[in-house]
């Protein structure tokens, strides 16, 4: 709890579309910025200790050479590991740190669809995409839960889901006092719907992947392992290794709850253990575009019930007409 309340170090992600980390570090050091590279696990990260200038107003920042971004938010993009010329969906993209990171890893090739539900937050996303020189991204304002109806067939999908923020108490202390278990349950319901939509937007037959990464800045099991465990029985996906070089294994059991054994491949990050914001990252591989047999039966039963209801309504209308 004490570690959660302690502010995390300020970190930057070098925008490799415009510069290299060494060149950026030299430029900032010349402006009396005390920094170190995050060299153990990131090729783009810089940690700032102190700065004689506002780090969000340097010429380098304005020129789009870096993004001020928590180090933990590098991890979902690293896990998704997009390549050149792929079709990638960032389902909850604002304010754009992960979108622009995806673009850098893809070398500004292929196509990124960056979606967010909030019209107001879209402005920040568009500004960051422009400032960082991203040219392969289409910005969309839509409800992620409805996204498969708009478009699909993506090679890879990133869902950094809305959550209670229990992993970022140092940034928002109100979480401790204002969030309730009902908030956790509401978030869980939304997260389930969004993750199902993310999976449905992904193409299992893609030669470039068929991968989905689910992440949150929450440490609550209900928003993480429980959400992934739920979709494993209703979609043709499996949990795979994240490829991340560190982190604590995901829970396969918690109190009285038991989760799929493969959730050990998910990764958890804690302020006290990693000096990062609390974070959860899980990578899924979609192996079929068809629903599992049990889920397909339920869906068919649901369609049958709706058809019966429609027939009953038609009969009622006829009776009223007579």
PDB file of C-alpha atoms in Angstrom:
ATOM      1  CA  UNK A   1       0.000   0.000   0.000  1.00  0.00           C
ATOM      2  CA  UNK A   2       2.852   2.374   0.844  1.00  0.00           C
ATOM      3  CA  UNK A   3       4.507   1.652  -2.508  1.00  0.00           C
ATOM      4  CA  UNK A   4       1.216   2.343  -4.312  1.00  0.00           C
ATOM      5  CA  UNK A   5       1.031   5.790  -2.723  1.00  0.00           C
ATOM      6  CA  UNK A   6       4.618   6.696  -3.657  1.00  0.00           C
ATOM      7  CA  UNK A   7       4.881   8.534  -7.002  1.00  0.00           C
ATOM      8  CA  UNK A   8       6.434   6.507  -9.809  1.00  0.00           C
ATOM      9  CA  UNK A   9       9.474   7.861 -11.679  1.00  0.00           C
ATOM     10  CA  UNK A  10       8.776  10.101 -14.670  1.00  0.00           C
ATOM     11  CA  UNK A  11       9.518   8.129 -17.829  1.00  0.00           C
ATOM     12  CA  UNK A  12       9.699   8.930 -21.535  1.00  0.00           C
ATOM     13  CA  UNK A  13       9.381   6.718 -24.584  1.00  0.00           C
ATOM     14  CA  UNK A  14      11.688   7.671 -27.441  1.00  0.00           C
ATOM     15  CA  UNK A  15       9.813   8.071 -30.715  1.00  0.00           C
ATOM     16  CA  UNK A  16      11.989   5.959 -32.989  1.00  0.00           C
ATOM     17  CA  UNK A  17      10.138   7.308 -36.030  1.00  0.00           C
ATOM     18  CA  UNK A  18      12.065  10.554 -35.518  1.00  0.00           C
ATOM     19  CA  UNK A  19      15.153   9.891 -33.406  1.00  0.00           C
ATOM     20  CA  UNK A  20      17.193   7.335 -31.460  1.00  0.00           C
ATOM     21  CA  UNK A  21      17.340   6.987 -27.695  1.00  0.00           C
ATOM     22  CA  UNK A  22      21.017   7.933 -27.461  1.00  0.00           C
ATOM     23  CA  UNK A  23      20.504  11.112 -29.513  1.00  0.00           C
ATOM     24  CA  UNK A  24      17.457  12.080 -27.455  1.00  0.00           C
ATOM     25  CA  UNK A  25      19.297  11.467 -24.190  1.00  0.00           C
ATOM     26  CA  UNK A  26      22.198  13.650 -25.314  1.00  0.00           C
ATOM     27  CA  UNK A  27      19.843  16.463 -26.330  1.00  0.00           C
ATOM     28  CA  UNK A  28      18.016  16.382 -22.985  1.00  0.00           C
ATOM     29  CA  UNK A  29      21.221  16.141 -20.952  1.00  0.00           C
ATOM     30  CA  UNK A  30      22.375  19.306 -22.752  1.00  0.00           C
ATOM     31  CA  UNK A  31      19.233  20.953 -21.324  1.00  0.00           C
ATOM     32  CA  UNK A  32      20.221  19.924 -17.782  1.00  0.00           C
ATOM     33  CA  UNK A  33      17.921  16.925 -17.576  1.00  0.00           C
ATOM     34  CA  UNK A  34      19.224  14.187 -15.261  1.00  0.00           C
ATOM     35  CA  UNK A  35      18.238  10.831 -16.760  1.00  0.00           C
ATOM     36  CA  UNK A  36      19.111   7.185 -17.322  1.00  0.00           C
ATOM     37  CA  UNK A  37      18.027   4.709 -19.991  1.00  0.00           C
ATOM     38  CA  UNK A  38      15.617   1.976 -18.916  1.00  0.00           C
ATOM     39  CA  UNK A  39      18.068  -0.494 -20.372  1.00  0.00           C
ATOM     40  CA  UNK A  40      17.185  -3.791 -18.694  1.00  0.00           C
ATOM     41  CA  UNK A  41      13.986  -4.395 -20.647  1.00  0.00           C
ATOM     42  CA  UNK A  42      13.209  -1.406 -22.919  1.00  0.00           C
ATOM     43  CA  UNK A  43      14.978  -0.140 -26.027  1.00  0.00           C
ATOM     44  CA  UNK A  44      13.118   3.183 -26.033  1.00  0.00           C
ATOM     45  CA  UNK A  45      12.601   4.172 -22.388  1.00  0.00           C
ATOM     46  CA  UNK A  46      14.305   6.958 -20.426  1.00  0.00           C
ATOM     47  CA  UNK A  47      13.839   7.601 -16.712  1.00  0.00           C
ATOM     48  CA  UNK A  48      13.943  11.229 -15.573  1.00  0.00           C
ATOM     49  CA  UNK A  49      15.310  12.073 -12.121  1.00  0.00           C
ATOM     50  CA  UNK A  50      15.210  15.855 -12.281  1.00  0.00           C
ATOM     51  CA  UNK A  51      14.956  18.510 -14.939  1.00  0.00           C
ATOM     52  CA  UNK A  52      15.818  22.199 -15.083  1.00  0.00           C
ATOM     53  CA  UNK A  53      13.210  22.640 -17.838  1.00  0.00           C
ATOM     54  CA  UNK A  54       9.550  21.545 -18.126  1.00  0.00           C
ATOM     55  CA  UNK A  55       9.851  18.088 -19.657  1.00  0.00           C
ATOM     56  CA  UNK A  56       6.576  18.558 -21.541  1.00  0.00           C
ATOM     57  CA  UNK A  57       7.663  21.778 -23.252  1.00  0.00           C
ATOM     58  CA  UNK A  58      11.155  21.151 -24.632  1.00  0.00           C
ATOM     59  CA  UNK A  59      11.845  21.642 -28.358  1.00  0.00           C
ATOM     60  CA  UNK A  60      12.353  17.871 -28.570  1.00  0.00           C
ATOM     61  CA  UNK A  61       8.919  17.218 -27.056  1.00  0.00           C
ATOM     62  CA  UNK A  62       7.218  19.711 -29.359  1.00  0.00           C
ATOM     63  CA  UNK A  63       9.008  18.153 -32.341  1.00  0.00           C
ATOM     64  CA  UNK A  64       7.584  14.750 -31.394  1.00  0.00           C
ATOM     65  CA  UNK A  65      10.834  13.084 -30.387  1.00  0.00           C
ATOM     66  CA  UNK A  66       9.292  11.517 -27.285  1.00  0.00           C
ATOM     67  CA  UNK A  67       6.114  10.724 -25.402  1.00  0.00           C
ATOM     68  CA  UNK A  68       5.770  11.245 -21.650  1.00  0.00           C
ATOM     69  CA  UNK A  69       4.425   7.842 -20.708  1.00  0.00           C
ATOM     70  CA  UNK A  70       4.456   5.470 -17.735  1.00  0.00           C
ATOM     71  CA  UNK A  71       6.938   2.647 -18.248  1.00  0.00           C
ATOM     72  CA  UNK A  72       4.281   0.024 -17.476  1.00  0.00           C
ATOM     73  CA  UNK A  73       2.282   1.153 -20.507  1.00  0.00           C
ATOM     74  CA  UNK A  74       5.158   0.067 -22.788  1.00  0.00           C
ATOM     75  CA  UNK A  75       4.453  -3.550 -21.817  1.00  0.00           C
ATOM     76  CA  UNK A  76       1.166  -4.305 -23.652  1.00  0.00           C
ATOM     77  CA  UNK A  77       2.608  -3.030 -26.936  1.00  0.00           C
ATOM     78  CA  UNK A  78       5.791  -5.052 -26.424  1.00  0.00           C
ATOM     79  CA  UNK A  79       3.633  -8.133 -25.803  1.00  0.00           C
ATOM     80  CA  UNK A  80       1.535  -7.557 -28.941  1.00  0.00           C
ATOM     81  CA  UNK A  81       4.774  -7.168 -30.951  1.00  0.00           C
ATOM     82  CA  UNK A  82       3.271  -5.932 -34.234  1.00  0.00           C
ATOM     83  CA  UNK A  83       5.311  -6.163 -37.403  1.00  0.00           C
ATOM     84  CA  UNK A  84       5.528  -4.251 -40.689  1.00  0.00           C
ATOM     85  CA  UNK A  85       2.487  -4.045 -42.965  1.00  0.00           C
ATOM     86  CA  UNK A  86       0.031  -5.552 -40.491  1.00  0.00           C
ATOM     87  CA  UNK A  87      -3.558  -4.465 -39.739  1.00  0.00           C
ATOM     88  CA  UNK A  88      -3.746  -3.591 -36.051  1.00  0.00           C
ATOM     89  CA  UNK A  89      -6.639  -2.388 -33.903  1.00  0.00           C
ATOM     90  CA  UNK A  90      -6.082  -0.325 -30.756  1.00  0.00           C
ATOM     91  CA  UNK A  91      -9.581  -0.603 -29.310  1.00  0.00           C
ATOM     92  CA  UNK A  92      -9.316   1.930 -26.450  1.00  0.00           C
ATOM     93  CA  UNK A  93      -6.556   4.138 -27.779  1.00  0.00           C
ATOM     94  CA  UNK A  94      -6.612   7.509 -25.991  1.00  0.00           C
ATOM     95  CA  UNK A  95      -4.445   9.446 -25.314  1.00  0.00           C
ATOM     96  CA  UNK A  96      -2.250   7.703 -27.885  1.00  0.00           C
ATOM     97  CA  UNK A  97       0.863   6.501 -26.081  1.00  0.00           C
ATOM     98  CA  UNK A  98       0.295   2.905 -27.117  1.00  0.00           C
ATOM     99  CA  UNK A  99      -0.985   3.783 -30.596  1.00  0.00           C
ATOM    100  CA  UNK A 100       2.138   5.777 -31.412  1.00  0.00           C
ATOM    101  CA  UNK A 101       4.322   3.029 -29.906  1.00  0.00           C
ATOM    102  CA  UNK A 102       2.612   0.511 -32.208  1.00  0.00           C
ATOM    103  CA  UNK A 103       3.280   2.801 -35.179  1.00  0.00           C
ATOM    104  CA  UNK A 104       6.961   3.043 -34.270  1.00  0.00           C
ATOM    105  CA  UNK A 105       7.333  -0.747 -34.009  1.00  0.00           C
ATOM    106  CA  UNK A 106       5.600  -1.074 -37.386  1.00  0.00           C
ATOM    107  CA  UNK A 107       7.869   1.553 -38.954  1.00  0.00           C
ATOM    108  CA  UNK A 108       4.834   3.610 -40.031  1.00  0.00           C
ATOM    109  CA  UNK A 109       3.771   0.781 -42.371  1.00  0.00           C
ATOM    110  CA  UNK A 110       0.542  -1.195 -42.488  1.00  0.00           C
ATOM    111  CA  UNK A 111      -2.599   0.210 -40.903  1.00  0.00           C
ATOM    112  CA  UNK A 112      -3.537   1.004 -37.315  1.00  0.00           C
ATOM    113  CA  UNK A 113      -7.150   1.726 -36.454  1.00  0.00           C
ATOM    114  CA  UNK A 114      -7.091   3.742 -33.223  1.00  0.00           C
ATOM    115  CA  UNK A 115     -10.527   3.785 -31.639  1.00  0.00           C
ATOM    116  CA  UNK A 116     -11.903   5.424 -28.518  1.00  0.00           C
ATOM    117  CA  UNK A 117     -15.389   5.888 -27.108  1.00  0.00           C
ATOM    118  CA  UNK A 118     -14.767   9.433 -25.811  1.00  0.00           C
ATOM    119  CA  UNK A 119     -15.098  12.303 -28.291  1.00  0.00           C
ATOM    120  CA  UNK A 120     -13.245  14.643 -25.940  1.00  0.00           C
ATOM    121  CA  UNK A 121     -10.280  12.283 -25.463  1.00  0.00           C
ATOM    122  CA  UNK A 122     -10.046  11.748 -29.222  1.00  0.00           C
ATOM    123  CA  UNK A 123      -8.604  15.277 -29.500  1.00  0.00           C
ATOM    124  CA  UNK A 124      -5.538  14.302 -27.455  1.00  0.00           C
ATOM    125  CA  UNK A 125      -5.129  11.127 -29.516  1.00  0.00           C
ATOM    126  CA  UNK A 126      -5.203  13.073 -32.785  1.00  0.00           C
ATOM    127  CA  UNK A 127      -2.741  15.638 -31.432  1.00  0.00           C
ATOM    128  CA  UNK A 128      -0.235  12.984 -30.346  1.00  0.00           C
ATOM    129  CA  UNK A 129      -0.543  11.046 -33.609  1.00  0.00           C
ATOM    130  CA  UNK A 130       0.229  14.264 -35.492  1.00  0.00           C
ATOM    131  CA  UNK A 131       3.037  15.448 -33.178  1.00  0.00           C
ATOM    132  CA  UNK A 132       4.872  12.121 -33.323  1.00  0.00           C
ATOM    133  CA  UNK A 133       4.715  11.936 -37.118  1.00  0.00           C
ATOM    134  CA  UNK A 134       2.489   8.856 -37.309  1.00  0.00           C
ATOM    135  CA  UNK A 135       1.171   8.322 -40.853  1.00  0.00           C
ATOM    136  CA  UNK A 136      -0.331   4.821 -40.772  1.00  0.00           C
ATOM    137  CA  UNK A 137      -3.170   5.458 -38.307  1.00  0.00           C
ATOM    138  CA  UNK A 138      -6.893   6.046 -38.768  1.00  0.00           C
ATOM    139  CA  UNK A 139      -8.634   7.564 -35.718  1.00  0.00           C
ATOM    140  CA  UNK A 140     -12.202   6.403 -35.046  1.00  0.00           C
ATOM    141  CA  UNK A 141     -14.764   7.384 -32.396  1.00  0.00           C
ATOM    142  CA  UNK A 142     -16.968   4.337 -31.716  1.00  0.00           C
ATOM    143  CA  UNK A 143     -18.229   2.056 -28.965  1.00  0.00           C
ATOM    144  CA  UNK A 144     -15.659  -0.747 -28.805  1.00  0.00           C
ATOM    145  CA  UNK A 145     -18.369  -3.256 -27.901  1.00  0.00           C
ATOM    146  CA  UNK A 146     -19.933  -2.702 -31.330  1.00  0.00           C
ATOM    147  CA  UNK A 147     -16.664  -2.682 -33.269  1.00  0.00           C
ATOM    148  CA  UNK A 148     -16.994  -6.113 -34.941  1.00  0.00           C
ATOM    149  CA  UNK A 149     -20.095  -4.750 -36.705  1.00  0.00           C
ATOM    150  CA  UNK A 150     -17.986  -1.922 -38.177  1.00  0.00           C
ATOM    151  CA  UNK A 151     -14.936  -3.848 -39.336  1.00  0.00           C
ATOM    152  CA  UNK A 152     -12.864  -6.909 -38.521  1.00  0.00           C
ATOM    153  CA  UNK A 153     -10.146  -9.126 -39.918  1.00  0.00           C
ATOM    154  CA  UNK A 154      -7.332  -7.524 -37.915  1.00  0.00           C
ATOM    155  CA  UNK A 155      -3.991  -9.303 -37.596  1.00  0.00           C
ATOM    156  CA  UNK A 156      -3.538  -8.109 -34.017  1.00  0.00           C
ATOM    157  CA  UNK A 157      -5.718  -6.306 -31.491  1.00  0.00           C
ATOM    158  CA  UNK A 158      -4.729  -4.340 -28.400  1.00  0.00           C
ATOM    159  CA  UNK A 159      -7.292  -3.764 -25.660  1.00  0.00           C
ATOM    160  CA  UNK A 160      -6.016  -1.645 -22.796  1.00  0.00           C
ATOM    161  CA  UNK A 161      -9.375  -1.759 -21.087  1.00  0.00           C
ATOM    162  CA  UNK A 162     -11.112   0.880 -18.954  1.00  0.00           C
ATOM    163  CA  UNK A 163     -10.688  -0.150 -15.317  1.00  0.00           C
ATOM    164  CA  UNK A 164     -10.920   1.002 -11.701  1.00  0.00           C
ATOM    165  CA  UNK A 165      -7.300   2.202 -11.721  1.00  0.00           C
ATOM    166  CA  UNK A 166      -6.291   0.374  -8.536  1.00  0.00           C
ATOM    167  CA  UNK A 167      -2.770   0.083  -9.932  1.00  0.00           C
ATOM    168  CA  UNK A 168      -2.283   3.853 -10.286  1.00  0.00           C
ATOM    169  CA  UNK A 169      -3.257   5.130  -6.840  1.00  0.00           C
ATOM    170  CA  UNK A 170      -0.100   7.282  -6.797  1.00  0.00           C
ATOM    171  CA  UNK A 171      -1.585   9.287  -9.704  1.00  0.00           C
ATOM    172  CA  UNK A 172      -5.167   9.293  -8.425  1.00  0.00           C
ATOM    173  CA  UNK A 173      -5.434   8.893  -4.619  1.00  0.00           C
ATOM    174  CA  UNK A 174      -9.232   9.237  -4.836  1.00  0.00           C
ATOM    175  CA  UNK A 175      -9.363   5.608  -6.024  1.00  0.00           C
ATOM    176  CA  UNK A 176      -8.829   4.464  -2.416  1.00  0.00           C
ATOM    177  CA  UNK A 177     -11.838   6.340  -1.090  1.00  0.00           C
ATOM    178  CA  UNK A 178     -14.236   6.500  -4.004  1.00  0.00           C
ATOM    179  CA  UNK A 179     -14.044   3.116  -5.732  1.00  0.00           C
ATOM    180  CA  UNK A 180     -16.358   0.397  -4.410  1.00  0.00           C
ATOM    181  CA  UNK A 181     -16.817  -3.290  -5.160  1.00  0.00           C
ATOM    182  CA  UNK A 182     -19.804  -2.278  -7.283  1.00  0.00           C
ATOM    183  CA  UNK A 183     -17.404  -0.228  -9.434  1.00  0.00           C
ATOM    184  CA  UNK A 184     -15.217  -3.310  -9.850  1.00  0.00           C
ATOM    185  CA  UNK A 185     -18.240  -5.362 -10.923  1.00  0.00           C
ATOM    186  CA  UNK A 186     -19.371  -2.692 -13.400  1.00  0.00           C
ATOM    187  CA  UNK A 187     -15.889  -2.525 -14.885  1.00  0.00           C
ATOM    188  CA  UNK A 188     -15.729  -6.308 -15.123  1.00  0.00           C
ATOM    189  CA  UNK A 189     -18.959  -6.433 -17.111  1.00  0.00           C
ATOM    190  CA  UNK A 190     -17.691  -3.791 -19.560  1.00  0.00           C
ATOM    191  CA  UNK A 191     -14.282  -5.486 -19.817  1.00  0.00           C
ATOM    192  CA  UNK A 192     -15.889  -8.819 -20.690  1.00  0.00           C
ATOM    193  CA  UNK A 193     -17.904  -7.212 -23.469  1.00  0.00           C
ATOM    194  CA  UNK A 194     -14.901  -5.312 -24.829  1.00  0.00           C
ATOM    195  CA  UNK A 195     -12.622  -8.358 -24.773  1.00  0.00           C
ATOM    196  CA  UNK A 196     -15.211 -10.464 -26.601  1.00  0.00           C
ATOM    197  CA  UNK A 197     -15.462  -7.686 -29.210  1.00  0.00           C
ATOM    198  CA  UNK A 198     -11.656  -7.483 -29.470  1.00  0.00           C
ATOM    199  CA  UNK A 199     -11.486 -11.227 -30.125  1.00  0.00           C
ATOM    200  CA  UNK A 200     -14.300 -11.051 -32.679  1.00  0.00           C
ATOM    201  CA  UNK A 201     -12.412  -8.256 -34.490  1.00  0.00           C
ATOM    202  CA  UNK A 202      -9.314 -10.438 -34.882  1.00  0.00           C
ATOM    203  CA  UNK A 203      -8.729 -12.858 -37.762  1.00  0.00           C
ATOM    204  CA  UNK A 204      -7.684 -16.326 -36.603  1.00  0.00           C
ATOM    205  CA  UNK A 205      -6.430 -17.165 -40.118  1.00  0.00           C
ATOM    206  CA  UNK A 206      -4.077 -14.193 -40.315  1.00  0.00           C
ATOM    207  CA  UNK A 207      -0.600 -15.209 -41.424  1.00  0.00           C
ATOM    208  CA  UNK A 208       0.636 -12.235 -39.409  1.00  0.00           C
ATOM    209  CA  UNK A 209      -0.693 -13.309 -36.038  1.00  0.00           C
ATOM    210  CA  UNK A 210      -4.239 -13.671 -34.796  1.00  0.00           C
ATOM    211  CA  UNK A 211      -3.110 -12.236 -31.444  1.00  0.00           C
ATOM    212  CA  UNK A 212      -4.996 -10.175 -28.879  1.00  0.00           C
ATOM    213  CA  UNK A 213      -3.404  -8.460 -25.871  1.00  0.00           C
ATOM    214  CA  UNK A 214      -5.612  -7.560 -22.915  1.00  0.00           C
ATOM    215  CA  UNK A 215      -4.260  -5.182 -20.273  1.00  0.00           C
ATOM    216  CA  UNK A 216      -5.438  -3.009 -17.385  1.00  0.00           C
ATOM    217  CA  UNK A 217      -3.896  -0.664 -14.831  1.00  0.00           C
ATOM    218  CA  UNK A 218      -5.796  -2.521 -12.099  1.00  0.00           C
ATOM    219  CA  UNK A 219      -4.495  -5.154  -9.687  1.00  0.00           C
ATOM    220  CA  UNK A 220      -7.975  -6.603  -8.996  1.00  0.00           C
ATOM    221  CA  UNK A 221      -8.357 -10.257  -9.977  1.00  0.00           C
ATOM    222  CA  UNK A 222     -11.967  -9.577 -10.972  1.00  0.00           C
ATOM    223  CA  UNK A 223     -10.787  -7.204 -13.724  1.00  0.00           C
ATOM    224  CA  UNK A 224      -7.944  -9.373 -14.944  1.00  0.00           C
ATOM    225  CA  UNK A 225      -7.747 -13.168 -14.642  1.00  0.00           C
ATOM    226  CA  UNK A 226     -11.510 -13.472 -14.097  1.00  0.00           C
ATOM    227  CA  UNK A 227     -12.230 -11.552 -17.318  1.00  0.00           C
ATOM    228  CA  UNK A 228      -9.835 -13.648 -19.414  1.00  0.00           C
ATOM    229  CA  UNK A 229     -11.082 -16.884 -17.821  1.00  0.00           C
ATOM    230  CA  UNK A 230     -14.627 -15.908 -18.825  1.00  0.00           C
ATOM    231  CA  UNK A 231     -13.809 -15.479 -22.531  1.00  0.00           C
ATOM    232  CA  UNK A 232     -11.820 -18.721 -22.754  1.00  0.00           C
ATOM    233  CA  UNK A 233     -15.056 -20.725 -22.627  1.00  0.00           C
ATOM    234  CA  UNK A 234     -16.972 -18.567 -25.093  1.00  0.00           C
ATOM    235  CA  UNK A 235     -14.399 -17.896 -27.838  1.00  0.00           C
ATOM    236  CA  UNK A 236     -11.800 -20.003 -29.669  1.00  0.00           C
ATOM    237  CA  UNK A 237      -8.754 -18.478 -27.985  1.00  0.00           C
ATOM    238  CA  UNK A 238      -5.964 -19.655 -25.729  1.00  0.00           C
ATOM    239  CA  UNK A 239      -3.558 -17.834 -23.413  1.00  0.00           C
ATOM    240  CA  UNK A 240       0.033 -17.783 -24.681  1.00  0.00           C
ATOM    241  CA  UNK A 241       3.346 -16.459 -23.378  1.00  0.00           C
ATOM    242  CA  UNK A 242       3.586 -12.665 -23.388  1.00  0.00           C
ATOM    243  CA  UNK A 243       7.253 -12.664 -24.359  1.00  0.00           C
ATOM    244  CA  UNK A 244       7.893 -10.036 -21.678  1.00  0.00           C
ATOM    245  CA  UNK A 245      11.241 -10.462 -19.891  1.00  0.00           C
ATOM    246  CA  UNK A 246       9.930 -10.041 -16.342  1.00  0.00           C
ATOM    247  CA  UNK A 247       6.794  -9.890 -14.210  1.00  0.00           C
ATOM    248  CA  UNK A 248       4.854 -12.044 -11.754  1.00  0.00           C
ATOM    249  CA  UNK A 249       2.786 -14.953 -13.082  1.00  0.00           C
ATOM    250  CA  UNK A 250      -0.973 -14.482 -13.343  1.00  0.00           C
ATOM    251  CA  UNK A 251      -3.197 -16.173 -10.778  1.00  0.00           C
ATOM    252  CA  UNK A 252      -4.617 -19.623 -11.484  1.00  0.00           C
ATOM    253  CA  UNK A 253      -6.395 -19.571  -8.140  1.00  0.00           C
ATOM    254  CA  UNK A 254      -7.408 -16.767  -5.812  1.00  0.00           C
ATOM    255  CA  UNK A 255      -9.229 -17.420  -2.562  1.00  0.00           C
ATOM    256  CA  UNK A 256     -12.122 -19.711  -3.496  1.00  0.00           C
ATOM    257  CA  UNK A 257     -11.837 -19.037  -7.244  1.00  0.00           C
ATOM    258  CA  UNK A 258     -10.056 -21.279  -9.735  1.00  0.00           C
ATOM    259  CA  UNK A 259      -8.945 -20.097 -13.167  1.00  0.00           C
ATOM    260  CA  UNK A 260      -7.646 -21.847 -16.274  1.00  0.00           C
ATOM    261  CA  UNK A 261      -4.108 -23.155 -15.730  1.00  0.00           C
ATOM    262  CA  UNK A 262      -2.836 -21.233 -18.777  1.00  0.00           C
ATOM    263  CA  UNK A 263      -3.370 -17.924 -16.957  1.00  0.00           C
ATOM    264  CA  UNK A 264       0.027 -18.471 -15.378  1.00  0.00           C
ATOM    265  CA  UNK A 265       1.342 -17.100 -18.705  1.00  0.00           C
ATOM    266  CA  UNK A 266      -0.204 -13.687 -17.958  1.00  0.00           C
ATOM    267  CA  UNK A 267       2.001 -11.146 -16.219  1.00  0.00           C
ATOM    268  CA  UNK A 268       1.355  -8.892 -13.226  1.00  0.00           C
ATOM    269  CA  UNK A 269       3.356  -5.811 -12.225  1.00  0.00           C
ATOM    270  CA  UNK A 270       3.376  -4.192  -8.800  1.00  0.00           C
ATOM    271  CA  UNK A 271       4.699  -0.864  -7.450  1.00  0.00           C
ATOM    272  CA  UNK A 272       6.516  -2.552  -4.550  1.00  0.00           C
ATOM    273  CA  UNK A 273       8.139  -5.251  -6.712  1.00  0.00           C
ATOM    274  CA  UNK A 274       8.940  -3.476  -9.982  1.00  0.00           C
ATOM    275  CA  UNK A 275       8.679   0.263  -9.200  1.00  0.00           C
ATOM    276  CA  UNK A 276       6.025   0.444 -11.924  1.00  0.00           C
ATOM    277  CA  UNK A 277       2.330   1.248 -11.861  1.00  0.00           C
ATOM    278  CA  UNK A 278       0.222  -1.784 -10.987  1.00  0.00           C
ATOM    279  CA  UNK A 279      -0.491  -3.487 -14.309  1.00  0.00           C
ATOM    280  CA  UNK A 280      -1.801  -6.705 -15.869  1.00  0.00           C
ATOM    281  CA  UNK A 281      -0.900  -8.037 -19.330  1.00  0.00           C
ATOM    282  CA  UNK A 282      -2.297 -11.167 -20.992  1.00  0.00           C
ATOM    283  CA  UNK A 283      -1.721 -12.360 -24.567  1.00  0.00           C
ATOM    284  CA  UNK A 284      -4.268 -14.512 -26.395  1.00  0.00           C
ATOM    285  CA  UNK A 285      -4.012 -16.452 -29.648  1.00  0.00           C
ATOM    286  CA  UNK A 286      -7.195 -16.904 -31.676  1.00  0.00           C
ATOM    287  CA  UNK A 287      -7.125 -20.343 -33.285  1.00  0.00           C
ATOM    288  CA  UNK A 288     -10.534 -20.365 -34.988  1.00  0.00           C
ATOM    289  CA  UNK A 289     -13.067 -17.825 -36.201  1.00  0.00           C
ATOM    290  CA  UNK A 290     -15.829 -20.241 -35.162  1.00  0.00           C
ATOM    291  CA  UNK A 291     -17.290 -20.319 -31.676  1.00  0.00           C
ATOM    292  CA  UNK A 292     -16.524 -23.271 -29.389  1.00  0.00           C
ATOM    293  CA  UNK A 293     -19.266 -25.929 -29.530  1.00  0.00           C
ATOM    294  CA  UNK A 294     -20.834 -25.026 -26.180  1.00  0.00           C
ATOM    295  CA  UNK A 295     -20.853 -21.294 -26.936  1.00  0.00           C
ATOM    296  CA  UNK A 296     -22.279 -21.969 -30.394  1.00  0.00           C
ATOM    297  CA  UNK A 297     -25.146 -23.967 -28.858  1.00  0.00           C
ATOM    298  CA  UNK A 298     -25.957 -21.118 -26.482  1.00  0.00           C
ATOM    299  CA  UNK A 299     -25.852 -18.597 -29.322  1.00  0.00           C
ATOM    300  CA  UNK A 300     -28.139 -20.794 -31.457  1.00  0.00           C
ATOM    301  CA  UNK A 301     -30.524 -21.232 -28.534  1.00  0.00           C
ATOM    302  CA  UNK A 302     -30.574 -17.472 -28.079  1.00  0.00           C
ATOM    303  CA  UNK A 303     -31.351 -16.935 -31.764  1.00  0.00           C
ATOM    304  CA  UNK A 304     -34.120 -19.557 -31.560  1.00  0.00           C
ATOM    305  CA  UNK A 305     -35.641 -17.888 -28.520  1.00  0.00           C
ATOM    306  CA  UNK A 306     -35.591 -14.503 -30.255  1.00  0.00           C
ATOM    307  CA  UNK A 307     -37.258 -16.043 -33.322  1.00  0.00           C
ATOM    308  CA  UNK A 308     -39.991 -17.587 -31.137  1.00  0.00           C
ATOM    309  CA  UNK A 309     -40.557 -14.258 -29.415  1.00  0.00           C
ATOM    310  CA  UNK A 310     -40.840 -12.552 -32.795  1.00  0.00           C
ATOM    311  CA  UNK A 311     -43.413 -15.142 -33.958  1.00  0.00           C
ATOM    312  CA  UNK A 312     -45.426 -14.655 -30.766  1.00  0.00           C
ATOM    313  CA  UNK A 313     -45.403 -10.900 -31.335  1.00  0.00           C
ATOM    314  CA  UNK A 314     -46.611 -11.407 -34.926  1.00  0.00           C
ATOM    315  CA  UNK A 315     -49.454 -13.648 -33.714  1.00  0.00           C
ATOM    316  CA  UNK A 316     -50.436 -11.071 -31.100  1.00  0.00           C
ATOM    317  CA  UNK A 317     -50.488  -8.392 -33.798  1.00  0.00           C
ATOM    318  CA  UNK A 318     -52.737 -10.579 -35.975  1.00  0.00           C
ATOM    319  CA  UNK A 319     -55.122 -11.209 -33.053  1.00  0.00           C
ATOM    320  CA  UNK A 320     -55.325  -7.489 -32.384  1.00  0.00           C
ATOM    321  CA  UNK A 321     -56.023  -6.877 -36.057  1.00  0.00           C
ATOM    322  CA  UNK A 322     -58.943  -9.326 -35.991  1.00  0.00           C
TER     323      UNK A 322
END
